Amino acid sequence: MKKILGLDLGTNSIGWALVNDNANNKMEILGNGSRIIPMSQDILGKFDSGNSISQTAERTGYRGVRRLRERHLLRRERLHRVLHIMNFLPKHYDKYIDFDNKLGKFLSDTEPKLVWKENETGNFDFVFKTSFNEMVEEFKITQPQLFDENKLVPYDWTIYYLRKKALQHKIEKEELAWLLLNFNQKRGYYQLRGEDDEKTDTKEYCALLKIVAVEKGERDKKNDKKTWYKFTFENAWEYSATFTSEPSWLNTDREFLITEEYDEDGKIKIVKDKKSDSTGKAKRRITPLPSFDEINLMSKKDQDKIYKKIKARTEITIQNSASTVGTYIYNTLLQNPTQKINGKLVRTIERKFYKQELKAILEKQKEFHSELNDVELYHTCLNELYGNNEAHRNSNANRDFTYLFLNDIIFYQRPLKSKKSLISNCKYETRTFINKETGEKQIDSIKCIAKSHPLYQELRLWKFIQDLKIIEREKDINGKLNTDVDVTNEFLQTEDDYVELFDWLNKTKEIKQDTLLSSYFKIKKKKGEDKLSHRWNYVEDKEYPCNETRAQFLNRLSKVSNVPENFLDKETEIQLWHLLYSVEDKLEIEKALKSFAVKNHLGDDFVDVFKKFPPFKKEYGAYSEKAIKKFLPLM
């Protein structure tokens, strides 16, 4: 008697049945069922034709939005609990929050507004009228026509005024609470290591350029509907692009994103044209930036395509203004009250801009509010948040409110969950330990090593060398290749020969057949022949990896000054690899590299060279580190 599980896997459904097969060939259905994924016929047709966008992907997107909202609400609840203890919340807002059962959440069927308070007549009044009136006085100076025409200044702009004022002057406790809750809503985009392109020697900036000449070129070979146009700027730069119709850019000023690449001497790189004898052109990429009106006319799909350009433009503009995000927005409103903020003036930018602004605000307000310097009050807030987490409470005990608000609540980034369980177990090695609860002896598997680990790289390279064969191509009387003869012993005769070859390849990232045979073994092509007289036993036109990790380290260390000749020994190489492999945060990697540099007596240029080291791929070998350490002496 046996049980059989049958599965029917379709494009939008899964069916199953569990059958009991008796000895007398009688079949019995133990259970069955199906899971149908609702999908309309048009979407199903697109899915069958190869379009990977389905309702499943759409649901995944919605689920991601729900998670972001839940995390935002959790941060808000934690802020409520801390601000309540500090007595920073307005009374009309504080009384509608549950601090006993559902900690930090609003009471059922209520959601009060911090800046609006219900008066005796049942209407709502703006709470921070004093600051609003101060802001209005500034607008009367810069925009007097608004008041001549009886136009109103929105209460919402007060938040930007307070963000600017808080950097220099005292603001009320309730106003600071409003700022903190506002930063919790808009906290920028956080980028992990490796998500951005490496730009170690590039400079990026925005420039307003005037087009003085437009030259029409040929039709685009890929798209007959488009034509090439060359634009010449007032400063003699040139830019070419394709358009469906001739653009009206002549004698106009347009904004461009300029990306320039520089060499080690700080000079812009020059690209030489092989077809001409000219000295070459500067390595400069010019990208047109759409205006705000053009962006608003674009579809969501087109906006997503130019997202990086818009993000870079916004960040560069804020940096050039030499002010924080809030100050930049408020100063823009003072000059242009019709400017729309969200989605136009400021789009998604790096989190560091918001974090730097809030840190400056909190440090300044410490001068005016003693609560922000109260150590006892700080520990009370820690006990409120981490009553059952003694380890985290102790790790933050020597911090202050600035750290708590910035790194532990508002800009807290949840670390990625470990997927170590998915890594294969080593088939040769295990570890034995005693279970503290039961006292029994237990055997546990050891996980396989990462492919980028120096030990794995060394093992793979030794395996490549030991399997390497040098084969001579022999010809018959007619000049055609006839037989191959293994002549490896002529080139690799002793162990020292193998060690020398290993040392040579150990500094190389990857190797090709022709490079190895001609550069190392000095095998040359014979006259009148296209191929070398020898070949290896691997695929001839394929590139094989050597010690990729060590080669990348040596390449970057060559750019660091005063590095000892034998600095990169095995122990140091493993330490540096572990640092770069395990740390994923861009800020944390700089701290770790600085500590490594101090420990190993290296200069500051070491951090600059290695801080943008691309993250290693999460790929794993077939053996554990313990097993490899036993293999290597034998190899």
PDB file of N, CA, C and O in Angstrom, residues 19 21 35 46 64 164 251 273 283 310 312 314 403 423 426 440 483 490 580 629:
ATOM      1  N   VAL A  19      -3.976  10.167  -3.158  1.00  0.00           N
ATOM      2  CA  VAL A  19      -4.630   8.883  -3.460  1.00  0.00           C
ATOM      3  C   VAL A  19      -3.945   7.771  -2.690  1.00  0.00           C
ATOM      4  O   VAL A  19      -2.707   7.729  -2.575  1.00  0.00           O
ATOM      5  N   ASP A  21      -3.178   3.877  -2.758  1.00  0.00           N
ATOM      6  CA  ASP A  21      -3.153   2.728  -3.670  1.00  0.00           C
ATOM      7  C   ASP A  21      -3.020   1.456  -2.843  1.00  0.00           C
ATOM      8  O   ASP A  21      -1.949   1.128  -2.332  1.00  0.00           O
ATOM      9  N   ARG A  35      -6.544  25.546  -5.956  1.00  0.00           N
ATOM     10  CA  ARG A  35      -6.350  26.972  -5.640  1.00  0.00           C
ATOM     11  C   ARG A  35      -6.358  27.724  -6.956  1.00  0.00           C
ATOM     12  O   ARG A  35      -5.466  27.553  -7.787  1.00  0.00           O
ATOM     13  N   LYS A  46      -2.189  37.923 -22.168  1.00  0.00           N
ATOM     14  CA  LYS A  46      -0.881  38.582 -22.135  1.00  0.00           C
ATOM     15  C   LYS A  46       0.145  37.706 -21.408  1.00  0.00           C
ATOM     16  O   LYS A  46       1.295  37.620 -21.803  1.00  0.00           O
ATOM     17  N   GLY A  64       3.381  45.344  -0.638  1.00  0.00           N
ATOM     18  CA  GLY A  64       4.523  46.169  -0.266  1.00  0.00           C
ATOM     19  C   GLY A  64       4.098  47.529   0.261  1.00  0.00           C
ATOM     20  O   GLY A  64       4.671  48.038   1.229  1.00  0.00           O
ATOM     21  N   LYS A 164      12.825  76.068   9.159  1.00  0.00           N
ATOM     22  CA  LYS A 164      13.898  77.042   8.985  1.00  0.00           C
ATOM     23  C   LYS A 164      14.196  77.751  10.306  1.00  0.00           C
ATOM     24  O   LYS A 164      15.363  77.919  10.694  1.00  0.00           O
ATOM     25  N   ASN A 251      18.351  79.158 -29.620  1.00  0.00           N
ATOM     26  CA  ASN A 251      18.385  80.428 -28.873  1.00  0.00           C
ATOM     27  C   ASN A 251      17.567  80.370 -27.581  1.00  0.00           C
ATOM     28  O   ASN A 251      17.005  81.378 -27.143  1.00  0.00           O
ATOM     29  N   ASP A 273      39.291  59.983 -30.730  1.00  0.00           N
ATOM     30  CA  ASP A 273      38.554  59.412 -31.853  1.00  0.00           C
ATOM     31  C   ASP A 273      39.537  58.698 -32.777  1.00  0.00           C
ATOM     32  O   ASP A 273      40.454  59.305 -33.329  1.00  0.00           O
ATOM     33  N   LYS A 283      35.557  63.617 -21.660  1.00  0.00           N
ATOM     34  CA  LYS A 283      34.585  62.565 -21.329  1.00  0.00           C
ATOM     35  C   LYS A 283      33.488  63.181 -20.480  1.00  0.00           C
ATOM     36  O   LYS A 283      33.555  63.197 -19.248  1.00  0.00           O
ATOM     37  N   ILE A 310      15.643  63.254 -12.350  1.00  0.00           N
ATOM     38  CA  ILE A 310      14.924  64.214 -11.497  1.00  0.00           C
ATOM     39  C   ILE A 310      15.508  64.199 -10.087  1.00  0.00           C
ATOM     40  O   ILE A 310      15.688  65.248  -9.457  1.00  0.00           O
ATOM     41  N   ALA A 312      18.588  63.351  -9.160  1.00  0.00           N
ATOM     42  CA  ALA A 312      19.900  63.998  -9.176  1.00  0.00           C
ATOM     43  C   ALA A 312      19.767  65.511  -9.258  1.00  0.00           C
ATOM     44  O   ALA A 312      20.494  66.250  -8.585  1.00  0.00           O
ATOM     45  N   THR A 314      17.253  67.413  -8.209  1.00  0.00           N
ATOM     46  CA  THR A 314      16.769  67.959  -6.944  1.00  0.00           C
ATOM     47  C   THR A 314      17.875  68.019  -5.911  1.00  0.00           C
ATOM     48  O   THR A 314      18.053  69.024  -5.213  1.00  0.00           O
ATOM     49  N   TYR A 403      20.058  60.773  19.170  1.00  0.00           N
ATOM     50  CA  TYR A 403      20.252  59.433  18.611  1.00  0.00           C
ATOM     51  C   TYR A 403      18.939  58.651  18.630  1.00  0.00           C
ATOM     52  O   TYR A 403      18.630  57.937  17.667  1.00  0.00           O
ATOM     53  N   ILE A 423      21.182  28.110   2.608  1.00  0.00           N
ATOM     54  CA  ILE A 423      22.519  27.725   2.151  1.00  0.00           C
ATOM     55  C   ILE A 423      22.697  26.222   2.341  1.00  0.00           C
ATOM     56  O   ILE A 423      22.308  25.659   3.371  1.00  0.00           O
ATOM     57  N   CYS A 426      27.462  21.388   4.162  1.00  0.00           N
ATOM     58  CA  CYS A 426      28.673  20.709   3.695  1.00  0.00           C
ATOM     59  C   CYS A 426      28.509  19.200   3.900  1.00  0.00           C
ATOM     60  O   CYS A 426      28.082  18.748   4.981  1.00  0.00           O
ATOM     61  N   GLU A 440      22.088  16.369  26.020  1.00  0.00           N
ATOM     62  CA  GLU A 440      22.379  15.360  25.010  1.00  0.00           C
ATOM     63  C   GLU A 440      23.407  15.878  24.003  1.00  0.00           C
ATOM     64  O   GLU A 440      23.504  17.073  23.737  1.00  0.00           O
ATOM     65  N   THR A 483      46.243  15.086 -34.931  1.00  0.00           N
ATOM     66  CA  THR A 483      46.203  14.558 -33.572  1.00  0.00           C
ATOM     67  C   THR A 483      46.682  15.606 -32.585  1.00  0.00           C
ATOM     68  O   THR A 483      47.352  16.567 -32.938  1.00  0.00           O
ATOM     69  N   GLU A 490      56.245  19.125 -20.260  1.00  0.00           N
ATOM     70  CA  GLU A 490      57.310  19.972 -20.769  1.00  0.00           C
ATOM     71  C   GLU A 490      57.290  21.360 -20.132  1.00  0.00           C
ATOM     72  O   GLU A 490      58.315  22.042 -20.053  1.00  0.00           O
ATOM     73  N   LEU A 580      33.996  43.662   4.099  1.00  0.00           N
ATOM     74  CA  LEU A 580      33.269  44.097   2.903  1.00  0.00           C
ATOM     75  C   LEU A 580      32.082  43.198   2.590  1.00  0.00           C
ATOM     76  O   LEU A 580      31.112  43.629   1.972  1.00  0.00           O
ATOM     77  N   LYS A 629      39.893  24.081   4.582  1.00  0.00           N
ATOM     78  CA  LYS A 629      41.163  24.190   5.304  1.00  0.00           C
ATOM     79  C   LYS A 629      41.894  22.842   5.366  1.00  0.00           C
ATOM     80  O   LYS A 629      43.119  22.800   5.505  1.00  0.00           O
TER      81      LYS A 629
END
